[in-house]
Amino acid sequence: MAERVAILGAGAMGSALTAPAVDAGNEVRLWGTWLDDELVAAVQAGAPHPRTSVVVDARVRAFGCDELEAALRDATIVVLAITSDGVLDVLAHAAPHLPAGAPVVITTKGFGRDDGGRVGVIPPRLEAAVPGVAPVVAIGGPCKANEVAARRPTASVYGCRDRAAASRAAAVFSTPRYRVEVSDDVVGLETVAAMKNVYAIALGACQGLAPRGGEPWHNLQAAVFARAVAEMAVLAGAVGGRHDTAYGLVGVGDLEVTGLSGRNKVYGERLGRGEAPADALREMRDAGQVVEGVPAAGLARELAAQLAGDGHLQTGVLPLLDAVLDLIGPGADPAERLSAACLPPAV
Amino acid sequence: MAERVAILGAGAMGSALTAPAVDAGNEVRLWGTWLDDELVAAVQAGAPHPRTSVVVDARVRAFGCDELEAALRDATIVVLAITSDGVLDVLAHAAPHLPAGAPVVITTKGFGRDDGGRVGVIPPRLEAAVPGVAPVVAIGGPCKANEVAARRPTASVYGCRDRAAASRAAAVFSTPRYRVEVSDDVVGLETVAAMKNVYAIALGACQGLAPRGGEPWHNLQAAVFARAVAEMAVLAGAVGGRHDTAYGLVGVGDLEVTGLSGRNKVYGERLGRGEAPADALREMRDAGQVVEGVPAAGLARELAAQLAGDGHLQTGVLPLLDAVLDLIGPGADPAERLSAACLPPAV
């Protein structure tokens, strides 16, 4: 069933999702925010997208920032491929033009704060902020944008409290190369997706230890990996989701790829090599590289405190999160700190 | 509590385990099999061990092949660091000299066949083959021998149907750098440990695809990783163990390290690059590199058939195992085969 798909946000992930969307036979529009002018111009010129190096399919129509209404006209499904700090704003602008009852799909990850200052995942906040908006479907799973754009095989997970909405969105994007698993555990999915960026810093730190001694620290890295999975499962359960979400594509799968490459892993690697955390972060920021795991770690600590206060989480069950928070502060020794957090207790 | 520890098998893992054993204050003996003369000579000479490049602690006393009885005299705990094809033989030789009631610790992984030809894990076979032998404690978890020998941080799991025996063995070897988790799921542990070698071939194959196209296939690799974890959990349950064993150090942890390095991953990488499976295997064998995942995959298929026959396993629930078996045969396209096995089904 072909639909009219409007993808809002022309960055790496937004532009990448045009590939399965057109391949699946839909009419696809791509709208760029006020930050995306250069990206939209590249798409309109048929040039490689600056973030993925892949040329967006010529059947995709690209819209500039002032063409939001046109991009959304008669759309039957909308995707918000917007970072967590901008997604609410874009949704507010788009709300009057959204198709009634159709799912709103988001690629947004991470934790946010509601008006009362409480930390939580994004989908319930969007649904609460724009009353009458359709159910929010969150995309999770191991999904590097440039590989989706290049049509390399990808397994994704679409989560929504309304499973039928997730299934509908999944059907719109599914192709032989981009396959979608459907889940109703949207809070677990978003929590695990945010935490994997935090834990990728720790995996990167293990990789950074190698150059110091000349030999890999694979045993420690593996212990960190297993500890990360355990903590993602605990948190998924504490927020009202399922432990299993941490054991599947969204958890172990995405942690694997995020620990292999990406900015969180690179930042961790620099910490492992002994660079000062603040200096490494500033240098990466100056190079335009946002390390999402750093703010996510701070918010996760707040979330854990909230959950403990509500009786949903015991204290002391997230030693690796605590270790990452120590590592991104000054003075912690990565090997010692990660060993203390991730090796089993003395018998 | 200091013990007299006899480690039988002077290869990489046997010699590596002398490090935590002496560090924990025990009297430690290392006995070499008829294949280990050169290794024992190196240890006795104070030279680096040929397999780990680490000098074995001078407090360790090394015994040659004809000194088995002396190595075992008054020992209070025995470790068999022997490959699966030799472990029964060594145990039979050692049996008359084993300390009564003390746990026998094995580092052996993989599946074997009982006298009736049925496939299963090693510990019950050892206990059945040498009546009166003490409970067998199996070591699992992400534990590269050279890192243990070099005293880099390592998390290990000791599993035994008799949890007290596992705890006693764990206490003998635990140090601040080599920490041990205790489990009573020995069949799950050994099954998952064997399967991770099979699935590391698939992870390696994904890594081998990169040089072909010049870009990584991380999304596929992550989907393979998640699928591997799911299948390890299914098999652990089917053999009478626990799904959770696949989600911890023995499963996700060891899979992570085995997918990063080692012979199974290297063999898979060669398959991913398009080398003929039989040629790659022969070249590695000629170079003395045993690819344990290859025989383990065949035995795992037999085990799965047995379990299905006994009503413990549904058919079709191990698509990645089937894919690996296809990849190590001729003619399969790794990217297509792994995608078919590991991406979610079409919606």
XYZ file of C-alpha atoms in Angstrom:
694
model
C 0.000 0.000 0.000
C 1.734 3.177 -1.158
C 1.544 6.173 1.150
C 2.611 9.787 1.025
C 5.536 9.935 3.444
C 6.787 13.267 4.789
C 10.181 13.047 6.478
C 10.966 16.132 8.560
C 14.667 16.681 9.076
C 17.083 16.298 6.185
C 20.125 15.186 8.170
C 21.810 11.797 7.933
C 18.945 9.692 9.264
C 16.130 11.629 7.630
C 17.745 11.457 4.230
C 18.714 7.804 4.739
C 15.123 6.770 5.468
C 14.093 8.064 2.052
C 15.830 4.974 0.631
C 13.551 2.292 2.120
C 10.583 4.664 1.806
C 10.923 5.042 -1.975
C 12.057 1.443 -2.442
C 8.821 0.335 -0.778
C 6.859 2.256 -3.409
C 5.774 5.330 -1.475
C 5.668 8.974 -2.550
C 8.377 10.553 -0.413
C 9.014 14.130 0.642
C 12.033 15.329 2.638
C 11.823 18.625 4.514
C 14.849 20.410 5.924
C 14.866 22.469 9.127
C 16.452 25.904 9.440
C 19.743 24.080 9.989
C 19.445 21.943 6.863
C 19.574 24.461 3.954
C 22.864 23.127 2.656
C 21.628 19.543 2.909
C 18.384 20.263 1.056
C 20.333 22.096 -1.655
C 22.530 19.041 -2.138
C 19.509 16.740 -2.411
C 17.799 19.094 -4.885
C 20.995 19.285 -6.950
C 21.317 15.489 -7.080
C 24.642 15.722 -5.274
C 25.736 13.224 -2.605
C 24.193 14.012 0.763
C 26.951 15.693 2.806
C 26.372 13.454 5.850
C 25.964 10.043 4.203
C 27.866 10.527 0.916
C 24.926 8.859 -0.825
C 22.823 10.541 -3.538
C 19.173 10.665 -2.483
C 16.852 8.963 -4.953
C 15.616 11.379 -7.632
C 12.019 10.408 -6.881
C 12.303 12.076 -3.454
C 11.088 15.676 -3.454
C 13.060 17.935 -1.118
C 11.517 20.968 0.582
C 13.240 23.954 2.183
C 12.569 25.283 5.646
C 9.777 27.651 4.561
C 7.891 24.890 2.737
C 6.747 22.832 5.722
C 3.060 23.091 4.889
C 3.649 21.987 1.300
C 5.799 19.089 2.462
C 3.021 17.897 4.765
C 0.079 18.471 2.396
C -1.974 15.284 2.137
C 0.820 13.302 3.765
C -0.431 10.035 5.202
C 2.519 9.344 7.495
C 5.095 11.676 9.037
C 8.604 10.993 10.299
C 10.427 13.347 12.658
C 14.143 12.820 12.084
C 15.088 15.578 14.500
C 17.453 15.662 17.473
C 15.985 15.593 20.962
C 16.511 19.323 21.538
C 14.535 20.301 18.443
C 11.888 17.635 18.073
C 9.222 19.287 20.217
C 9.590 22.561 18.341
C 9.297 20.939 14.916
C 6.338 18.866 16.056
C 4.568 22.026 17.254
C 5.057 23.649 13.841
C 3.919 20.523 12.041
C 0.962 19.703 14.299
C -1.723 21.664 12.409
C -0.834 19.826 9.208
C -0.504 16.291 10.533
C -2.722 13.597 9.033
C -5.412 12.669 11.537
C -4.808 9.371 13.285
C -1.674 8.450 11.368
C 1.361 7.448 13.373
C 4.115 9.988 13.921
C 7.415 8.181 13.580
C 10.482 9.528 15.378
C 14.151 8.692 15.081
C 14.869 10.803 18.154
C 16.812 9.133 20.957
C 17.744 10.182 24.412
C 16.155 11.458 27.564
C 14.363 14.759 27.990
C 12.755 16.706 30.784
C 9.054 17.413 31.119
C 7.719 20.795 32.291
C 7.971 19.621 35.865
C 11.683 18.884 35.395
C 11.341 15.117 35.536
C 13.540 13.062 33.219
C 11.982 10.586 30.819
C 11.937 9.265 27.283
C 10.679 11.361 24.368
C 7.514 9.672 22.990
C 5.182 10.255 25.968
C 6.367 13.874 26.119
C 5.481 14.431 22.464
C 2.089 12.843 22.895
C 1.424 14.992 25.964
C 2.773 18.190 24.445
C 0.620 18.121 21.323
C -2.797 16.885 22.364
C -4.582 14.907 19.712
C -1.361 13.935 17.982
C -1.330 10.405 16.719
C 0.546 7.665 18.589
C 4.303 8.127 18.432
C 6.319 5.299 16.913
C 10.004 5.286 17.923
C 12.675 3.733 15.729
C 15.386 1.769 17.489
C 17.892 -0.907 16.680
C 21.296 -0.989 15.031
C 20.869 1.387 12.185
C 23.755 3.501 10.926
C 22.300 6.086 8.573
C 24.935 5.841 5.865
C 24.378 2.092 5.597
C 20.611 2.539 5.318
C 21.179 5.187 2.654
C 23.492 2.817 0.770
C 20.878 0.067 1.041
C 23.072 -2.303 3.020
C 21.098 -4.834 5.078
C 19.599 -3.307 8.200
C 17.372 -4.616 10.980
C 15.325 -1.960 12.718
C 12.758 -1.984 15.505
C 9.642 0.180 15.512
C 8.123 0.599 18.943
C 4.805 2.080 19.965
C 2.444 1.571 22.898
C -0.131 1.002 20.126
C 1.240 -2.044 18.333
C -1.058 -1.544 15.333
C 0.443 1.893 14.753
C 3.959 0.432 14.877
C 2.930 -2.275 12.426
C 1.476 0.260 10.031
C 4.649 2.349 10.102
C 6.755 -0.776 9.696
C 4.797 -1.780 6.620
C 5.469 1.607 5.026
C 9.240 1.335 5.295
C 9.946 -2.386 4.998
C 12.024 -3.567 2.072
C 14.126 -6.696 1.565
C 17.176 -4.699 2.700
C 15.562 -2.702 5.487
C 13.565 -5.006 7.688
C 11.527 -3.947 10.676
C 10.632 -5.753 13.882
C 7.583 -4.424 15.732
C 7.472 -3.882 19.491
C 5.005 -2.394 21.940
C 7.775 -1.646 24.446
C 8.410 1.926 23.386
C 9.692 3.116 26.776
C 12.090 0.203 27.028
C 13.248 0.793 23.468
C 13.927 4.492 23.999
C 15.615 3.926 27.355
C 17.913 1.235 26.017
C 18.648 3.315 22.905
C 19.719 6.255 25.062
C 21.822 4.124 27.401
C 23.759 2.402 24.635
C 25.411 5.757 23.884
C 26.477 5.997 27.527
C 27.884 2.491 27.587
C 29.614 2.907 24.222
C 31.841 5.445 25.984
C 32.954 2.666 28.339
C 33.543 0.242 25.465
C 35.570 2.913 23.702
C 37.605 3.488 26.862
C 38.624 -0.190 26.861
C 39.753 0.158 23.263
C 41.720 3.245 24.235
C 43.681 1.265 26.826
C 45.308 -0.891 24.181
C 47.736 1.672 22.756
C 49.008 2.372 26.254
C 50.170 -1.164 26.902
C 50.446 -2.316 23.304
C 47.974 -5.141 23.841
C 44.180 -5.251 23.705
C 42.127 -5.354 26.870
C 39.468 -7.566 25.337
C 38.617 -9.408 28.533
C 37.786 -6.134 30.260
C 35.896 -4.880 27.215
C 33.786 -8.030 27.200
C 33.044 -7.679 30.911
C 32.000 -4.076 30.265
C 29.768 -5.234 27.425
C 28.011 -7.819 29.579
C 27.626 -5.325 32.426
C 26.158 -2.762 30.007
C 23.572 -5.258 28.796
C 22.640 -6.122 32.381
C 22.175 -2.452 33.279
C 20.148 -1.711 30.142
C 17.854 -4.584 31.104
C 17.487 -3.300 34.660
C 16.659 0.206 33.477
C 14.252 -1.015 30.801
C 12.361 -2.882 33.497
C 12.437 0.021 35.935
C 10.860 2.459 33.449
C 8.023 0.022 32.863
C 9.441 -1.718 29.811
C 10.732 -5.234 29.299
C 14.133 -6.712 30.130
C 14.010 -8.580 26.825
C 14.296 -5.326 24.915
C 17.889 -5.101 26.128
C 18.658 -8.608 24.880
C 17.577 -8.022 21.282
C 18.348 -5.722 18.360
C 17.736 -2.539 20.355
C 20.057 -3.631 23.135
C 22.889 -6.035 22.352
C 22.624 -5.338 18.616
C 22.822 -1.572 18.800
C 25.424 -1.707 21.578
C 27.617 -3.818 19.337
C 27.568 -1.333 16.471
C 27.797 1.717 18.744
C 30.825 0.233 20.456
C 32.502 -0.353 17.101
C 32.265 3.128 15.678
C 30.725 6.502 16.246
C 31.407 9.535 18.378
C 30.600 8.025 21.757
C 33.085 5.237 21.185
C 35.694 7.695 19.873
C 35.261 9.916 22.922
C 35.633 6.904 25.194
C 38.740 5.837 23.324
C 40.295 9.226 24.047
C 39.485 8.819 27.745
C 41.051 5.359 27.683
C 44.209 6.814 26.193
C 44.419 9.161 29.155
C 43.243 12.435 27.615
C 41.580 14.930 29.934
C 37.809 14.362 29.558
C 36.906 18.046 29.287
C 39.603 18.732 26.700
C 38.598 15.754 24.567
C 34.945 16.780 24.711
C 35.722 20.385 23.799
C 37.894 19.366 20.869
C 35.186 17.074 19.548
C 32.528 19.748 20.026
C 34.692 22.266 18.176
C 34.913 19.754 15.334
C 31.102 19.573 15.262
C 30.980 16.164 16.923
C 28.248 15.841 19.510
C 28.887 13.074 22.058
C 25.322 12.180 22.983
C 26.342 9.750 25.697
C 27.692 12.528 27.921
C 24.440 14.412 28.561
C 22.573 11.094 28.474
C 24.740 9.809 31.333
C 23.850 12.805 33.497
C 20.166 12.515 32.717
C 20.309 8.766 33.325
C 21.646 9.396 36.822
C 18.701 11.723 37.474
C 16.300 9.193 36.001
C 17.752 6.468 38.224
C 17.281 8.684 41.274
C 13.652 9.337 40.275
C 13.038 5.634 39.746
C 14.634 4.803 43.091
C 12.446 7.438 44.743
C 9.383 5.865 43.157
C 10.400 2.411 44.363
C 11.094 1.072 40.879
C 14.868 0.718 41.171
C 17.218 -0.425 43.877
C 20.293 1.646 44.573
C 23.722 0.415 43.535
C 22.476 -1.634 40.590
C 24.050 0.610 37.919
C 27.768 0.525 38.742
C 28.801 0.957 35.110
C 26.699 4.100 34.736
C 28.404 5.432 37.853
C 31.787 4.518 36.381
C 31.070 6.345 33.118
C 30.039 9.434 35.083
C 33.334 9.220 36.955
C 35.311 8.755 33.735
C 33.831 11.845 32.103
C 34.771 13.814 35.196
C 38.395 14.495 36.085
C 40.841 12.164 37.713
C 39.448 8.654 37.299
C 41.706 5.866 36.039
C 39.704 4.116 33.290
C 41.115 0.606 33.743
C 40.717 0.639 37.510
C 37.318 2.297 37.464
C 35.862 -0.013 34.814
C 37.324 -3.103 36.472
C 35.768 -2.130 39.776
C 32.386 -1.608 38.104
C 32.299 -4.615 35.795
C 34.249 -7.508 37.266
C 32.266 -9.804 39.547
C 32.595 -9.077 43.260
C 35.259 -10.889 45.245
C 34.146 -14.350 46.357
C 42.850 -20.672 52.193
C 45.881 -21.857 50.245
C 45.538 -25.075 48.284
C 47.802 -27.292 46.228
C 46.633 -26.691 42.673
C 47.589 -29.080 39.857
C 46.927 -27.702 36.391
C 47.041 -30.417 33.720
C 47.802 -29.062 30.279
C 50.563 -26.496 29.791
C 49.111 -24.701 26.761
C 47.931 -21.116 26.665
C 45.036 -21.427 29.110
C 46.701 -23.861 31.495
C 49.779 -21.712 31.832
C 47.677 -18.525 32.053
C 45.667 -19.864 34.984
C 48.868 -20.251 36.975
C 48.835 -16.443 37.313
C 45.649 -16.067 39.386
C 46.430 -19.361 41.142
C 49.783 -18.185 42.485
C 48.549 -14.634 43.031
C 45.817 -16.049 45.267
C 48.489 -17.672 47.436
C 48.274 -21.297 46.354
C 51.024 -23.807 45.694
C 50.792 -24.351 41.939
C 51.981 -27.177 39.689
C 51.728 -27.189 35.895
C 51.864 -30.520 34.063
C 52.395 -30.796 30.328
C 50.869 -33.476 28.108
C 52.806 -35.427 25.493
C 52.222 -32.463 23.173
C 53.572 -29.880 25.609
C 57.270 -30.768 25.998
C 58.459 -27.560 24.393
C 56.063 -25.509 26.508
C 57.146 -27.140 29.765
C 60.784 -26.604 28.814
C 60.127 -22.900 28.302
C 58.414 -22.627 31.682
C 61.228 -24.507 33.407
C 63.791 -22.261 31.726
C 61.982 -19.105 32.824
C 61.447 -18.140 29.192
C 58.236 -16.547 27.910
C 55.530 -19.133 27.323
C 55.424 -19.689 23.545
C 51.633 -19.283 23.360
C 51.067 -16.280 25.637
C 54.470 -14.535 25.461
C 54.284 -14.180 29.246
C 56.864 -15.665 31.643
C 55.181 -18.041 34.075
C 55.725 -17.089 37.710
C 58.874 -18.704 39.135
C 56.860 -20.095 42.041
C 55.051 -22.422 39.646
C 56.613 -25.872 39.404
C 56.390 -27.385 35.924
C 56.219 -31.150 35.342
C 56.900 -33.099 32.172
C 54.619 -35.676 30.636
C 56.062 -38.627 32.607
C 55.633 -36.841 35.944
C 51.845 -36.873 36.185
C 51.763 -38.719 39.479
C 54.241 -36.315 41.060
C 52.296 -33.324 39.750
C 49.128 -34.645 41.350
C 50.633 -35.829 44.664
C 48.660 -34.337 47.559
C 46.964 -31.905 45.203
C 43.773 -30.500 46.685
C 42.274 -29.198 43.441
C 42.873 -30.183 39.816
C 42.356 -28.251 36.596
C 42.112 -29.942 33.205
C 43.206 -27.384 30.625
C 42.914 -29.848 27.774
C 41.118 -29.683 24.433
C 37.884 -31.604 24.010
C 39.493 -34.433 22.034
C 42.049 -35.158 24.780
C 40.303 -34.349 28.010
C 38.769 -37.779 28.603
C 42.105 -39.491 28.067
C 43.968 -37.211 30.460
C 41.233 -37.551 33.047
C 41.470 -41.336 32.841
C 45.216 -41.162 33.490
C 44.772 -38.718 36.327
C 41.790 -40.400 37.964
C 43.679 -42.696 40.363
C 45.537 -39.706 41.783
C 42.690 -37.229 42.098
C 41.952 -35.789 45.539
C 38.763 -37.321 46.894
C 35.753 -35.037 46.711
C 37.612 -32.036 45.364
C 36.184 -30.352 42.276
C 37.757 -31.071 38.915
C 37.916 -27.810 36.997
C 37.909 -27.877 33.196
C 38.603 -25.178 30.638
C 37.397 -27.489 27.876
C 34.715 -26.114 25.566
C 32.654 -27.650 22.839
C 30.381 -30.562 22.208
C 31.326 -34.200 22.324
C 29.700 -37.530 21.673
C 28.884 -40.147 24.287
C 29.358 -43.864 23.699
C 25.877 -44.029 22.194
C 26.803 -41.373 19.663
C 24.636 -38.667 21.157
C 25.972 -35.122 21.156
C 26.249 -33.188 24.386
C 28.428 -30.985 26.531
C 31.584 -32.268 28.212
C 31.048 -32.147 32.010
C 28.353 -34.839 32.315
C 30.419 -37.098 30.038
C 33.476 -36.718 32.263
C 31.457 -37.415 35.382
C 29.918 -40.489 33.753
C 33.175 -41.763 32.253
C 35.151 -41.758 35.493
C 32.812 -42.957 38.227
C 33.480 -41.417 41.591
C 35.187 -38.411 40.119
C 34.345 -35.197 41.890
C 31.845 -32.733 40.412
C 33.161 -31.064 37.279
C 33.415 -27.289 37.318
C 33.482 -25.682 33.858
C 35.114 -22.317 33.233
C 33.300 -19.957 30.881
C 33.174 -16.292 30.149
C 35.301 -13.867 28.159
C 38.781 -14.964 29.026
C 41.615 -14.653 26.542
C 44.532 -16.632 27.926
C 47.255 -14.125 27.135
C 45.376 -11.410 29.012
C 44.911 -13.642 32.047
C 48.617 -14.486 31.919
C 49.457 -10.773 31.734
C 47.144 -10.104 34.683
C 44.835 -7.788 32.794
C 41.336 -7.556 34.302
C 39.224 -10.614 33.549
C 35.726 -11.716 34.508
C 35.209 -15.455 34.444
C 32.298 -17.747 35.234
C 32.679 -21.077 37.024
C 29.727 -23.362 36.516
C 28.856 -26.627 38.226
C 25.619 -28.464 38.965
C 26.941 -28.433 42.545
C 27.130 -24.725 43.312
C 29.280 -25.299 46.400
C 31.929 -26.987 44.259
C 31.922 -24.039 41.858
C 32.247 -21.642 44.775
C 35.159 -23.550 46.216
C 36.986 -23.530 42.877
C 36.189 -19.849 42.423
C 37.694 -19.053 45.810
C 40.939 -20.792 44.855
C 41.506 -18.679 41.754
C 39.957 -15.302 42.592
C 42.236 -12.294 42.676
C 41.528 -8.583 42.276
C 42.401 -8.912 38.578
C 40.774 -12.280 37.906
C 37.274 -12.290 39.282
C 34.887 -15.209 39.179
C 31.120 -15.382 39.034
C 29.556 -18.653 40.191
C 26.766 -20.416 38.322
C 24.940 -23.701 38.686
C 23.977 -23.703 35.003
C 26.866 -25.778 33.741
C 25.046 -27.209 30.720
C 23.892 -23.749 29.635
C 27.392 -22.392 30.154
C 29.076 -25.084 28.081
C 26.465 -24.918 25.330
C 26.701 -21.148 25.006
C 30.496 -21.316 25.143
C 30.558 -23.779 22.257
C 28.038 -21.827 20.178
C 29.859 -18.528 20.502
C 32.650 -19.999 18.352
C 30.084 -20.868 15.693
C 28.538 -17.422 15.719
C 31.915 -15.680 15.747
C 32.370 -17.094 12.242
C 29.263 -15.149 11.189
C 30.474 -11.968 12.879
C 33.808 -12.370 11.130
C 32.051 -12.828 7.797
C 30.364 -9.436 8.241
C 33.752 -7.882 8.894
C 35.075 -9.566 5.781
C 32.410 -7.890 3.641
C 33.834 -4.442 4.311
C 36.947 -4.670 2.141
C 34.782 -5.733 -0.796
C 32.689 -2.574 -0.815
C 35.115 -0.346 1.047
C 32.536 0.382 3.754
C 31.649 -1.501 6.929
C 28.489 -3.583 7.168
C 27.933 -2.740 10.802
C 24.139 -2.855 10.632
C 24.260 -6.428 9.388
C 26.946 -7.347 11.918
C 24.770 -5.989 14.713
C 21.752 -7.938 13.461
C 23.919 -11.071 13.379
C 25.082 -10.373 16.925
C 21.521 -10.014 18.230
C 20.430 -13.137 16.363
C 23.381 -15.076 17.808
C 22.417 -14.080 21.335
C 18.815 -15.139 20.712
C 19.904 -18.540 19.419
C 22.349 -19.093 22.273
C 19.476 -18.406 24.677
C 17.173 -20.825 22.871
C 19.778 -23.575 22.905
C 20.715 -22.978 26.526
C 17.078 -23.443 27.438
C 16.646 -26.490 25.246
C 19.559 -28.364 26.850
C 18.051 -27.750 30.275
C 19.979 -24.619 31.152
C 18.866 -21.031 31.545
C 18.249 -18.370 28.884
C 19.931 -15.849 31.179
C 23.260 -17.580 30.727
C 23.275 -16.265 27.145
C 22.637 -12.706 28.318
C 25.606 -12.502 30.678
C 29.373 -12.890 30.635
C 29.286 -16.371 29.107
C 27.007 -15.242 26.277
C 27.086 -11.614 25.178
C 30.421 -11.011 26.895
C 32.299 -13.902 25.351
C 30.608 -13.391 21.979
C 31.866 -9.820 21.970
C 35.492 -10.795 22.506
C 35.305 -13.824 20.210
C 33.880 -11.650 17.442
C 36.724 -9.163 17.848
C 39.644 -11.530 17.519
C 40.570 -15.147 17.343
C 40.600 -17.880 14.763
C 36.857 -18.299 14.343
C 36.465 -14.618 13.545
C 39.476 -14.711 11.196
C 38.055 -17.713 9.359
C 34.710 -15.946 9.024
C 36.444 -12.846 7.733
C 38.004 -14.919 4.972
C 34.581 -16.299 4.039
C 33.206 -12.753 3.969
C 35.962 -11.723 1.606
C 34.835 -14.439 -0.755
C 37.527 -17.081 -0.199
C 36.545 -20.683 -0.795
C 35.605 -22.107 2.634
C 37.538 -25.361 2.241
C 40.682 -23.580 1.035
C 40.593 -21.062 3.863
C 40.111 -23.827 6.429
C 42.942 -25.901 4.984
C 45.336 -22.975 4.928
C 44.539 -22.161 8.530
C 44.896 -25.800 9.563
C 48.251 -25.997 7.811
C 49.311 -22.954 9.826
C 48.327 -24.780 13.012
C 45.166 -22.747 13.521
C 42.218 -24.824 14.657
C 38.851 -23.220 13.874
C 36.744 -24.706 16.653
C 33.505 -23.215 15.355
C 33.507 -25.450 12.276
C 33.157 -28.840 13.996
C 31.025 -27.206 16.692
C 28.552 -26.058 14.022
C 28.143 -29.584 12.699
C 27.727 -31.035 16.168
C 25.289 -28.262 17.043
C 23.112 -29.260 14.107
C 23.077 -32.833 15.414
C 22.360 -31.618 18.921
C 19.474 -29.494 17.632
C 18.037 -32.508 15.828
C 18.301 -34.580 19.020
C 16.634 -31.846 21.058
C 13.870 -31.512 18.477
C 13.360 -35.270 18.571
C 13.074 -35.121 22.354
C 10.531 -32.308 22.140
C 12.846 -29.706 23.679
C 13.349 -27.532 20.585
C 11.118 -26.342 17.790
C 12.405 -26.584 14.253
C 13.440 -23.459 12.374
C 14.459 -21.515 15.459
C 18.187 -21.526 14.666
C 18.394 -19.785 11.277
C 21.834 -18.332 11.991
C 23.267 -21.764 12.796
C 21.844 -22.967 9.481
C 23.400 -19.966 7.736
C 26.844 -20.653 9.218
C 26.608 -24.270 8.085
C 25.793 -23.021 4.595
C 28.659 -20.509 4.655
C 31.236 -23.131 5.566
C 29.989 -25.226 2.665
C 30.520 -24.153 -0.920
C 28.555 -21.614 -2.887
C 26.714 -19.460 -0.357
C 26.838 -15.663 -0.644
C 27.666 -14.427 2.877
C 25.792 -11.106 2.726
C 22.649 -12.628 1.277
C 22.721 -15.678 3.490
C 23.304 -13.767 6.719
C 20.694 -11.153 5.804
C 18.132 -13.867 5.183
C 18.935 -15.468 8.540
C 19.215 -12.392 10.733
C 16.977 -9.608 9.450
C 13.429 -9.664 10.800
C 10.872 -11.351 8.538
C 8.938 -9.207 6.069
C 5.954 -7.472 7.647
